[in-house]
Amino acid sequence: MQLHNTLTGQKEAFSPLDPSRVTMYVCGPTVYSFAHIGNFRPPVVFDTLARVLRRRFGRVDYARNITDIDDKINAAAAREGVDIRVITDRYAAAYHEDLKALGVEPTTHEPRVTEHLPQIIAMIERLIASNHAYAAEGHVLFHTLSYGDYGRLSKRDEQSLMAGARIEVAPYKKHAGDFVLWKPSADDQPGWDSPWGRGRPGWHIECSAMSEAVLGNTIDIHGGGHDLIFPHHENEIAQSTCAHGGAVYARFWLHNGFVNVNHEKMSKSLGNVLLVHELLKTMPGEVIRLVLLTGHYRQPLDWTDDVAADARRKLDRLYGALRDLAGIEAAAGVSAPQAFIDALEDDLNTPMALAELFELVRAANKAESDADKARFKAQLLDAASLLGLLQQEPEAWFSQATSESDLSAERIEQLIAERNAARKSRNFADADRIRKELADAGVLIEDGADGTRWRRGG
RNA sequence: GGCGUCGUAACCGAGUGGCUCAGGUGGCAGUCUGCAAAACUGCAUACGCGGGUUCGAAUCCCGCCGACGCCUCCA
């Protein structure tokens, strides 16, 4: 298995440090609002990777955190006049709903910052004791000059790094690059008691502490969005490595590219932020998942209406093949083709894997013997399951309504019955009129040897 | 300015120093169908520009043009 490691900028052969399990940590969301399409690329990508790793190595201990302490959360809570818990519970629940709709399996661990304050404080104390951090004016700061490899992940050196810095340097910092581990809270802000007074953790320490708590000092894979390379992951490395006496923090760093919308970065000012919560009102979650897997995870992905429509048609083809195999029992003991596995094991090349999947679809559609069909069905289902696709019955896929104004299944069946009566009496004008009526309502019909079937079109 | 990524047919999107170089959508044609649809078969369109290396480059090197990301909120 090959994975691209940001640390080296190359694909490297991957195997877990502990042969009995793979450990993987992925930075999760800060739950202060609904998550957008870009927020879901890491969960979908690393969910897929977890499936591949599980098949290859057996056990995968996978942690994806929920950040429930953050100043944006505080701001949202203050705005509504509620406890931060109200905000974080609401949006964590929404996040989980969206994940489920996208076919993302639960992770082994889902640590929350509020549940790891003791571990965070303990890690900060260790950093202070080893002279990698210092307290100043109620803050605790990590001293980046104390860590020789600082900048290695993001390939920046500390000198030039700060030369072009565009931020004001807080007066209590020993060095401009030092970052906050702990900061004081005002009386009206959420805070927790600590040796440095009542306060709250800085942005980066949570992941270090929680990763240590649930997975151990050295993990195999750490993932997240490309934008997190600096400063977030750079800082995590510094903290964890120094807190662990120099032990390697994460062996492989994987970063997914951004999702743009109509060639532009999503931003509130452009008003083009696509919330999955909203998208799900107009399309099945599986469509969104497929879009996110259509490009290679390290490349930028451009979300447009076209790519979503494309994905829906692809799923129609995939499910169409399965529907034609409805009466066939999938062969036992048959798994995904090797070429498909090879694609995924080559740095999670999902576009190539999808190409293999479509080759399989063509083969299945052409198969004549029941034995061949049974074999292809088994291969198709197994391969798709690695991508987290085709997890529902084809009939369910084709009949799912995407808006409440859609015709009911009963009404559709009724119209089809009327049409077939017309066809039987060779009254094709009426038959075609009814077909047109259905088509206008987004329902496409197919006359086959064993009756007429229907599906909702995009 | 520093670091990094990318430019493949109408669109999406892999890949590779050389086999008439994926796959999907869309287009055209054929088979099938009352007609369609689905499915199958066939066809067409490509590697940003200019140099270089090489027997051979879209693939490696250099330059240019263009797009984009990060540089202490950010998936």
mmCIF file with all atom_site columns, N, CA and C in Angstrom, chain A residues 58-120:
data_model
loop_
_atom_site.group_PDB
_atom_site.id
_atom_site.type_symbol
_atom_site.label_atom_id
_atom_site.label_alt_id
_atom_site.label_comp_id
_atom_site.label_asym_id
_atom_site.label_entity_id
_atom_site.label_seq_id
_atom_site.pdbx_PDB_ins_code
_atom_site.Cartn_x
_atom_site.Cartn_y
_atom_site.Cartn_z
_atom_site.occupancy
_atom_site.B_iso_or_equiv
_atom_site.pdbx_formal_charge
_atom_site.auth_seq_id
_atom_site.auth_comp_id
_atom_site.auth_asym_id
_atom_site.auth_atom_id
_atom_site.pdbx_PDB_model_num
ATOM 1   N N  . GLY A 1 58  ? -6.597  -5.294 8.748  1.00 0.00 ? 58  GLY A N  1
ATOM 2   C CA . GLY A 1 58  ? -7.429  -5.778 9.838  1.00 0.00 ? 58  GLY A CA 1
ATOM 3   C C  . GLY A 1 58  ? -8.000  -4.650 10.660 1.00 0.00 ? 58  GLY A C  1
ATOM 4   N N  . ARG A 1 59  ? -7.406  -4.418 11.799 1.00 0.00 ? 59  ARG A N  1
ATOM 5   C CA . ARG A 1 59  ? -7.996  -3.446 12.723 1.00 0.00 ? 59  ARG A CA 1
ATOM 6   C C  . ARG A 1 59  ? -7.499  -2.025 12.434 1.00 0.00 ? 59  ARG A C  1
ATOM 7   N N  . VAL A 1 60  ? -8.431  -1.083 12.445 1.00 0.00 ? 60  VAL A N  1
ATOM 8   C CA . VAL A 1 60  ? -8.076  0.331  12.292 1.00 0.00 ? 60  VAL A CA 1
ATOM 9   C C  . VAL A 1 60  ? -8.678  1.102  13.459 1.00 0.00 ? 60  VAL A C  1
ATOM 10  N N  . ASP A 1 61  ? -7.832  1.689  14.280 1.00 0.00 ? 61  ASP A N  1
ATOM 11  C CA . ASP A 1 61  ? -8.320  2.559  15.348 1.00 0.00 ? 61  ASP A CA 1
ATOM 12  C C  . ASP A 1 61  ? -8.299  3.974  14.816 1.00 0.00 ? 61  ASP A C  1
ATOM 13  N N  . TYR A 1 62  ? -9.487  4.482  14.599 1.00 0.00 ? 62  TYR A N  1
ATOM 14  C CA . TYR A 1 62  ? -9.649  5.735  13.868 1.00 0.00 ? 62  TYR A CA 1
ATOM 15  C C  . TYR A 1 62  ? -10.324 6.754  14.782 1.00 0.00 ? 62  TYR A C  1
ATOM 16  N N  . ALA A 1 63  ? -9.657  7.871  14.975 1.00 0.00 ? 63  ALA A N  1
ATOM 17  C CA . ALA A 1 63  ? -10.224 8.926  15.818 1.00 0.00 ? 63  ALA A CA 1
ATOM 18  C C  . ALA A 1 63  ? -10.458 10.188 14.995 1.00 0.00 ? 63  ALA A C  1
ATOM 19  N N  . ARG A 1 64  ? -11.632 10.756 15.149 1.00 0.00 ? 64  ARG A N  1
ATOM 20  C CA . ARG A 1 64  ? -11.917 12.061 14.547 1.00 0.00 ? 64  ARG A CA 1
ATOM 21  C C  . ARG A 1 64  ? -12.580 12.893 15.638 1.00 0.00 ? 64  ARG A C  1
ATOM 22  N N  . ASN A 1 65  ? -11.945 13.979 15.997 1.00 0.00 ? 65  ASN A N  1
ATOM 23  C CA . ASN A 1 65  ? -12.408 14.742 17.151 1.00 0.00 ? 65  ASN A CA 1
ATOM 24  C C  . ASN A 1 65  ? -13.578 15.652 16.826 1.00 0.00 ? 65  ASN A C  1
ATOM 25  N N  . ILE A 1 66  ? -14.213 16.088 17.876 1.00 0.00 ? 66  ILE A N  1
ATOM 26  C CA . ILE A 1 66  ? -15.180 17.187 17.774 1.00 0.00 ? 66  ILE A CA 1
ATOM 27  C C  . ILE A 1 66  ? -14.643 18.301 18.657 1.00 0.00 ? 66  ILE A C  1
ATOM 28  N N  . THR A 1 67  ? -14.409 19.432 18.058 1.00 0.00 ? 67  THR A N  1
ATOM 29  C CA . THR A 1 67  ? -13.910 20.566 18.829 1.00 0.00 ? 67  THR A CA 1
ATOM 30  C C  . THR A 1 67  ? -15.099 21.334 19.376 1.00 0.00 ? 67  THR A C  1
ATOM 31  N N  . ASP A 1 68  ? -15.238 21.284 20.696 1.00 0.00 ? 68  ASP A N  1
ATOM 32  C CA . ASP A 1 68  ? -16.394 21.940 21.306 1.00 0.00 ? 68  ASP A CA 1
ATOM 33  C C  . ASP A 1 68  ? -15.983 23.043 22.288 1.00 0.00 ? 68  ASP A C  1
ATOM 34  N N  . ILE A 1 69  ? -14.731 23.460 22.169 1.00 0.00 ? 69  ILE A N  1
ATOM 35  C CA . ILE A 1 69  ? -14.303 24.677 22.862 1.00 0.00 ? 69  ILE A CA 1
ATOM 36  C C  . ILE A 1 69  ? -13.622 25.546 21.821 1.00 0.00 ? 69  ILE A C  1
ATOM 37  N N  . ASP A 1 70  ? -14.138 26.718 21.619 1.00 0.00 ? 70  ASP A N  1
ATOM 38  C CA . ASP A 1 70  ? -13.585 27.571 20.569 1.00 0.00 ? 70  ASP A CA 1
ATOM 39  C C  . ASP A 1 70  ? -14.239 28.937 20.661 1.00 0.00 ? 70  ASP A C  1
ATOM 40  N N  . ASP A 1 71  ? -13.517 29.945 20.262 1.00 0.00 ? 71  ASP A N  1
ATOM 41  C CA . ASP A 1 71  ? -14.070 31.297 20.388 1.00 0.00 ? 71  ASP A CA 1
ATOM 42  C C  . ASP A 1 71  ? -15.244 31.545 19.444 1.00 0.00 ? 71  ASP A C  1
ATOM 43  N N  . LYS A 1 72  ? -15.267 30.825 18.333 1.00 0.00 ? 72  LYS A N  1
ATOM 44  C CA . LYS A 1 72  ? -16.434 31.000 17.451 1.00 0.00 ? 72  LYS A CA 1
ATOM 45  C C  . LYS A 1 72  ? -17.683 30.402 18.099 1.00 0.00 ? 72  LYS A C  1
ATOM 46  N N  . ILE A 1 73  ? -17.472 29.321 18.850 1.00 0.00 ? 73  ILE A N  1
ATOM 47  C CA . ILE A 1 73  ? -18.589 28.734 19.601 1.00 0.00 ? 73  ILE A CA 1
ATOM 48  C C  . ILE A 1 73  ? -19.048 29.718 20.673 1.00 0.00 ? 73  ILE A C  1
ATOM 49  N N  . ASN A 1 74  ? -18.080 30.300 21.346 1.00 0.00 ? 74  ASN A N  1
ATOM 50  C CA . ASN A 1 74  ? -18.424 31.281 22.386 1.00 0.00 ? 74  ASN A CA 1
ATOM 51  C C  . ASN A 1 74  ? -19.247 32.424 21.798 1.00 0.00 ? 74  ASN A C  1
ATOM 52  N N  . ALA A 1 75  ? -18.828 32.859 20.638 1.00 0.00 ? 75  ALA A N  1
ATOM 53  C CA . ALA A 1 75  ? -19.537 33.973 20.001 1.00 0.00 ? 75  ALA A CA 1
ATOM 54  C C  . ALA A 1 75  ? -20.968 33.574 19.653 1.00 0.00 ? 75  ALA A C  1
ATOM 55  N N  . ALA A 1 76  ? -21.122 32.354 19.116 1.00 0.00 ? 76  ALA A N  1
ATOM 56  C CA . ALA A 1 76  ? -22.462 31.892 18.744 1.00 0.00 ? 76  ALA A CA 1
ATOM 57  C C  . ALA A 1 76  ? -23.342 31.759 19.981 1.00 0.00 ? 76  ALA A C  1
ATOM 58  N N  . ALA A 1 77  ? -22.757 31.253 21.055 1.00 0.00 ? 77  ALA A N  1
ATOM 59  C CA . ALA A 1 77  ? -23.517 31.073 22.295 1.00 0.00 ? 77  ALA A CA 1
ATOM 60  C C  . ALA A 1 77  ? -23.924 32.430 22.880 1.00 0.00 ? 77  ALA A C  1
ATOM 61  N N  . ALA A 1 78  ? -22.997 33.366 22.825 1.00 0.00 ? 78  ALA A N  1
ATOM 62  C CA . ALA A 1 78  ? -23.295 34.697 23.358 1.00 0.00 ? 78  ALA A CA 1
ATOM 63  C C  . ALA A 1 78  ? -24.420 35.347 22.554 1.00 0.00 ? 78  ALA A C  1
ATOM 64  N N  . ARG A 1 79  ? -24.362 35.138 21.238 1.00 0.00 ? 79  ARG A N  1
ATOM 65  C CA . ARG A 1 79  ? -25.377 35.724 20.368 1.00 0.00 ? 79  ARG A CA 1
ATOM 66  C C  . ARG A 1 79  ? -26.772 35.222 20.726 1.00 0.00 ? 79  ARG A C  1
ATOM 67  N N  . GLU A 1 80  ? -26.834 33.918 21.028 1.00 0.00 ? 80  GLU A N  1
ATOM 68  C CA . GLU A 1 80  ? -28.145 33.338 21.325 1.00 0.00 ? 80  GLU A CA 1
ATOM 69  C C  . GLU A 1 80  ? -28.475 33.403 22.813 1.00 0.00 ? 80  GLU A C  1
ATOM 70  N N  . GLY A 1 81  ? -27.494 33.806 23.620 1.00 0.00 ? 81  GLY A N  1
ATOM 71  C CA . GLY A 1 81  ? -27.726 33.865 25.057 1.00 0.00 ? 81  GLY A CA 1
ATOM 72  C C  . GLY A 1 81  ? -27.887 32.493 25.673 1.00 0.00 ? 81  GLY A C  1
ATOM 73  N N  . VAL A 1 82  ? -27.156 31.522 25.152 1.00 0.00 ? 82  VAL A N  1
ATOM 74  C CA . VAL A 1 82  ? -27.254 30.160 25.698 1.00 0.00 ? 82  VAL A CA 1
ATOM 75  C C  . VAL A 1 82  ? -25.863 29.656 26.075 1.00 0.00 ? 82  VAL A C  1
ATOM 76  N N  . ASP A 1 83  ? -25.855 28.550 26.805 1.00 0.00 ? 83  ASP A N  1
ATOM 77  C CA . ASP A 1 83  ? -24.593 27.900 27.159 1.00 0.00 ? 83  ASP A CA 1
ATOM 78  C C  . ASP A 1 83  ? -23.967 27.321 25.887 1.00 0.00 ? 83  ASP A C  1
ATOM 79  N N  . ILE A 1 84  ? -22.617 27.282 25.868 1.00 0.00 ? 84  ILE A N  1
ATOM 80  C CA . ILE A 1 84  ? -21.967 26.748 24.662 1.00 0.00 ? 84  ILE A CA 1
ATOM 81  C C  . ILE A 1 84  ? -22.408 25.310 24.370 1.00 0.00 ? 84  ILE A C  1
ATOM 82  N N  . ARG A 1 85  ? -22.806 24.614 25.410 1.00 0.00 ? 85  ARG A N  1
ATOM 83  C CA . ARG A 1 85  ? -23.236 23.227 25.253 1.00 0.00 ? 85  ARG A CA 1
ATOM 84  C C  . ARG A 1 85  ? -24.458 23.120 24.334 1.00 0.00 ? 85  ARG A C  1
ATOM 85  N N  . VAL A 1 86  ? -25.305 24.123 24.393 1.00 0.00 ? 86  VAL A N  1
ATOM 86  C CA . VAL A 1 86  ? -26.495 24.130 23.532 1.00 0.00 ? 86  VAL A CA 1
ATOM 87  C C  . VAL A 1 86  ? -26.064 24.204 22.069 1.00 0.00 ? 86  VAL A C  1
ATOM 88  N N  . ILE A 1 87  ? -25.108 25.071 21.818 1.00 0.00 ? 87  ILE A N  1
ATOM 89  C CA . ILE A 1 87  ? -24.599 25.234 20.459 1.00 0.00 ? 87  ILE A CA 1
ATOM 90  C C  . ILE A 1 87  ? -23.883 23.966 19.988 1.00 0.00 ? 87  ILE A C  1
ATOM 91  N N  . THR A 1 88  ? -22.963 23.472 20.804 1.00 0.00 ? 88  THR A N  1
ATOM 92  C CA . THR A 1 88  ? -22.153 22.336 20.361 1.00 0.00 ? 88  THR A CA 1
ATOM 93  C C  . THR A 1 88  ? -22.986 21.065 20.210 1.00 0.00 ? 88  THR A C  1
ATOM 94  N N  . ASP A 1 89  ? -23.963 20.885 21.091 1.00 0.00 ? 89  ASP A N  1
ATOM 95  C CA . ASP A 1 89  ? -24.824 19.705 20.961 1.00 0.00 ? 89  ASP A CA 1
ATOM 96  C C  . ASP A 1 89  ? -25.646 19.766 19.679 1.00 0.00 ? 89  ASP A C  1
ATOM 97  N N  . ARG A 1 90  ? -26.148 20.948 19.403 1.00 0.00 ? 90  ARG A N  1
ATOM 98  C CA . ARG A 1 90  ? -27.000 21.110 18.224 1.00 0.00 ? 90  ARG A CA 1
ATOM 99  C C  . ARG A 1 90  ? -26.218 20.802 16.946 1.00 0.00 ? 90  ARG A C  1
ATOM 100 N N  . TYR A 1 91  ? -25.027 21.406 16.839 1.00 0.00 ? 91  TYR A N  1
ATOM 101 C CA . TYR A 1 91  ? -24.302 21.251 15.575 1.00 0.00 ? 91  TYR A CA 1
ATOM 102 C C  . TYR A 1 91  ? -23.524 19.939 15.486 1.00 0.00 ? 91  TYR A C  1
ATOM 103 N N  . ALA A 1 92  ? -23.208 19.367 16.626 1.00 0.00 ? 92  ALA A N  1
ATOM 104 C CA . ALA A 1 92  ? -22.602 18.026 16.581 1.00 0.00 ? 92  ALA A CA 1
ATOM 105 C C  . ALA A 1 92  ? -23.646 17.027 16.092 1.00 0.00 ? 92  ALA A C  1
ATOM 106 N N  . ALA A 1 93  ? -24.876 17.200 16.549 1.00 0.00 ? 93  ALA A N  1
ATOM 107 C CA . ALA A 1 93  ? -25.949 16.300 16.110 1.00 0.00 ? 93  ALA A CA 1
ATOM 108 C C  . ALA A 1 93  ? -26.183 16.464 14.610 1.00 0.00 ? 93  ALA A C  1
ATOM 109 N N  . ALA A 1 94  ? -26.177 17.718 14.148 1.00 0.00 ? 94  ALA A N  1
ATOM 110 C CA . ALA A 1 94  ? -26.380 17.980 12.719 1.00 0.00 ? 94  ALA A CA 1
ATOM 111 C C  . ALA A 1 94  ? -25.232 17.361 11.907 1.00 0.00 ? 94  ALA A C  1
ATOM 112 N N  . TYR A 1 95  ? -24.043 17.479 12.433 1.00 0.00 ? 95  TYR A N  1
ATOM 113 C CA . TYR A 1 95  ? -22.870 16.910 11.764 1.00 0.00 ? 95  TYR A CA 1
ATOM 114 C C  . TYR A 1 95  ? -23.031 15.398 11.615 1.00 0.00 ? 95  TYR A C  1
ATOM 115 N N  . HIS A 1 96  ? -23.453 14.765 12.682 1.00 0.00 ? 96  HIS A N  1
ATOM 116 C CA . HIS A 1 96  ? -23.639 13.314 12.631 1.00 0.00 ? 96  HIS A CA 1
ATOM 117 C C  . HIS A 1 96  ? -24.722 12.912 11.641 1.00 0.00 ? 96  HIS A C  1
ATOM 118 N N  . GLU A 1 97  ? -25.774 13.692 11.582 1.00 0.00 ? 97  GLU A N  1
ATOM 119 C CA . GLU A 1 97  ? -26.838 13.402 10.607 1.00 0.00 ? 97  GLU A CA 1
ATOM 120 C C  . GLU A 1 97  ? -26.295 13.471 9.194  1.00 0.00 ? 97  GLU A C  1
ATOM 121 N N  . ASP A 1 98  ? -25.524 14.519 8.932  1.00 0.00 ? 98  ASP A N  1
ATOM 122 C CA . ASP A 1 98  ? -24.962 14.689 7.592  1.00 0.00 ? 98  ASP A CA 1
ATOM 123 C C  . ASP A 1 98  ? -23.988 13.556 7.267  1.00 0.00 ? 98  ASP A C  1
ATOM 124 N N  . LEU A 1 99  ? -23.165 13.193 8.238  1.00 0.00 ? 99  LEU A N  1
ATOM 125 C CA . LEU A 1 99  ? -22.213 12.093 8.021  1.00 0.00 ? 99  LEU A CA 1
ATOM 126 C C  . LEU A 1 99  ? -22.950 10.827 7.621  1.00 0.00 ? 99  LEU A C  1
ATOM 127 N N  . LYS A 1 100 ? -24.032 10.568 8.327  1.00 0.00 ? 100 LYS A N  1
ATOM 128 C CA . LYS A 1 100 ? -24.795 9.360  8.051  1.00 0.00 ? 100 LYS A CA 1
ATOM 129 C C  . LYS A 1 100 ? -25.351 9.401  6.632  1.00 0.00 ? 100 LYS A C  1
ATOM 130 N N  . ALA A 1 101 ? -25.847 10.561 6.247  1.00 0.00 ? 101 ALA A N  1
ATOM 131 C CA . ALA A 1 101 ? -26.408 10.707 4.898  1.00 0.00 ? 101 ALA A CA 1
ATOM 132 C C  . ALA A 1 101 ? -25.328 10.479 3.842  1.00 0.00 ? 101 ALA A C  1
ATOM 133 N N  . LEU A 1 102 ? -24.094 10.791 4.172  1.00 0.00 ? 102 LEU A N  1
ATOM 134 C CA . LEU A 1 102 ? -22.998 10.619 3.219  1.00 0.00 ? 102 LEU A CA 1
ATOM 135 C C  . LEU A 1 102 ? -22.379 9.223  3.323  1.00 0.00 ? 102 LEU A C  1
ATOM 136 N N  . GLY A 1 103 ? -22.971 8.370  4.125  1.00 0.00 ? 103 GLY A N  1
ATOM 137 C CA . GLY A 1 103 ? -22.468 7.005  4.225  1.00 0.00 ? 103 GLY A CA 1
ATOM 138 C C  . GLY A 1 103 ? -21.152 6.891  4.956  1.00 0.00 ? 103 GLY A C  1
ATOM 139 N N  . VAL A 1 104 ? -20.865 7.841  5.821  1.00 0.00 ? 104 VAL A N  1
ATOM 140 C CA . VAL A 1 104 ? -19.623 7.790  6.594  1.00 0.00 ? 104 VAL A CA 1
ATOM 141 C C  . VAL A 1 104 ? -19.861 6.967  7.859  1.00 0.00 ? 104 VAL A C  1
ATOM 142 N N  . GLU A 1 105 ? -19.052 5.950  8.020  1.00 0.00 ? 105 GLU A N  1
ATOM 143 C CA . GLU A 1 105 ? -19.203 5.073  9.187  1.00 0.00 ? 105 GLU A CA 1
ATOM 144 C C  . GLU A 1 105 ? -18.699 5.775  10.452 1.00 0.00 ? 105 GLU A C  1
ATOM 145 N N  . PRO A 1 106 ? -19.246 5.418  11.594 1.00 0.00 ? 106 PRO A N  1
ATOM 146 C CA . PRO A 1 106 ? -18.746 5.990  12.848 1.00 0.00 ? 106 PRO A CA 1
ATOM 147 C C  . PRO A 1 106 ? -17.269 5.635  13.034 1.00 0.00 ? 106 PRO A C  1
ATOM 148 N N  . THR A 1 107 ? -16.532 6.536  13.645 1.00 0.00 ? 107 THR A N  1
ATOM 149 C CA . THR A 1 107 ? -15.124 6.257  13.912 1.00 0.00 ? 107 THR A CA 1
ATOM 150 C C  . THR A 1 107 ? -15.007 5.475  15.220 1.00 0.00 ? 107 THR A C  1
ATOM 151 N N  . THR A 1 108 ? -13.835 4.920  15.433 1.00 0.00 ? 108 THR A N  1
ATOM 152 C CA . THR A 1 108 ? -13.606 4.185  16.675 1.00 0.00 ? 108 THR A CA 1
ATOM 153 C C  . THR A 1 108 ? -13.708 5.121  17.872 1.00 0.00 ? 108 THR A C  1
ATOM 154 N N  . HIS A 1 109 ? -13.129 6.289  17.722 1.00 0.00 ? 109 HIS A N  1
ATOM 155 C CA . HIS A 1 109 ? -13.139 7.277  18.797 1.00 0.00 ? 109 HIS A CA 1
ATOM 156 C C  . HIS A 1 109 ? -13.622 8.621  18.256 1.00 0.00 ? 109 HIS A C  1
ATOM 157 N N  . GLU A 1 110 ? -14.326 9.340  19.116 1.00 0.00 ? 110 GLU A N  1
ATOM 158 C CA . GLU A 1 110 ? -14.723 10.693 18.741 1.00 0.00 ? 110 GLU A CA 1
ATOM 159 C C  . GLU A 1 110 ? -14.528 11.606 19.947 1.00 0.00 ? 110 GLU A C  1
ATOM 160 N N  . PRO A 1 111 ? -13.279 11.896 20.256 1.00 0.00 ? 111 PRO A N  1
ATOM 161 C CA . PRO A 1 111 ? -12.995 12.659 21.466 1.00 0.00 ? 111 PRO A CA 1
ATOM 162 C C  . PRO A 1 111 ? -13.465 14.108 21.354 1.00 0.00 ? 111 PRO A C  1
ATOM 163 N N  . ARG A 1 112 ? -13.896 14.636 22.491 1.00 0.00 ? 112 ARG A N  1
ATOM 164 C CA . ARG A 1 112 ? -14.286 16.052 22.553 1.00 0.00 ? 112 ARG A CA 1
ATOM 165 C C  . ARG A 1 112 ? -13.348 16.795 23.492 1.00 0.00 ? 112 ARG A C  1
ATOM 166 N N  . VAL A 1 113 ? -13.116 18.021 23.165 1.00 0.00 ? 113 VAL A N  1
ATOM 167 C CA . VAL A 1 113 ? -12.178 18.815 23.951 1.00 0.00 ? 113 VAL A CA 1
ATOM 168 C C  . VAL A 1 113 ? -12.657 18.946 25.392 1.00 0.00 ? 113 VAL A C  1
ATOM 169 N N  . THR A 1 114 ? -13.974 19.164 25.562 1.00 0.00 ? 114 THR A N  1
ATOM 170 C CA . THR A 1 114 ? -14.488 19.363 26.927 1.00 0.00 ? 114 THR A CA 1
ATOM 171 C C  . THR A 1 114 ? -14.269 18.130 27.800 1.00 0.00 ? 114 THR A C  1
ATOM 172 N N  . GLU A 1 115 ? -14.050 16.992 27.167 1.00 0.00 ? 115 GLU A N  1
ATOM 173 C CA . GLU A 1 115 ? -13.836 15.770 27.943 1.00 0.00 ? 115 GLU A CA 1
ATOM 174 C C  . GLU A 1 115 ? -12.350 15.488 28.153 1.00 0.00 ? 115 GLU A C  1
ATOM 175 N N  . HIS A 1 116 ? -11.489 16.389 27.679 1.00 0.00 ? 116 HIS A N  1
ATOM 176 C CA . HIS A 1 116 ? -10.049 16.133 27.797 1.00 0.00 ? 116 HIS A CA 1
ATOM 177 C C  . HIS A 1 116 ? -9.268  17.301 28.391 1.00 0.00 ? 116 HIS A C  1
ATOM 178 N N  . LEU A 1 117 ? -9.941  18.115 29.203 1.00 0.00 ? 117 LEU A N  1
ATOM 179 C CA . LEU A 1 117 ? -9.215  19.223 29.830 1.00 0.00 ? 117 LEU A CA 1
ATOM 180 C C  . LEU A 1 117 ? -8.060  18.734 30.704 1.00 0.00 ? 117 LEU A C  1
ATOM 181 N N  . PRO A 1 118 ? -8.262  17.692 31.506 1.00 0.00 ? 118 PRO A N  1
ATOM 182 C CA . PRO A 1 118 ? -7.134  17.227 32.347 1.00 0.00 ? 118 PRO A CA 1
ATOM 183 C C  . PRO A 1 118 ? -5.934  16.792 31.498 1.00 0.00 ? 118 PRO A C  1
ATOM 184 N N  . GLN A 1 119 ? -6.190  16.110 30.395 1.00 0.00 ? 119 GLN A N  1
ATOM 185 C CA . GLN A 1 119 ? -5.091  15.656 29.543 1.00 0.00 ? 119 GLN A CA 1
ATOM 186 C C  . GLN A 1 119 ? -4.389  16.839 28.877 1.00 0.00 ? 119 GLN A C  1
ATOM 187 N N  . ILE A 1 120 ? -5.179  17.832 28.498 1.00 0.00 ? 120 ILE A N  1
ATOM 188 C CA . ILE A 1 120 ? -4.604  19.019 27.866 1.00 0.00 ? 120 ILE A CA 1
ATOM 189 C C  . ILE A 1 120 ? -3.711  19.758 28.863 1.00 0.00 ? 120 ILE A C  1
#
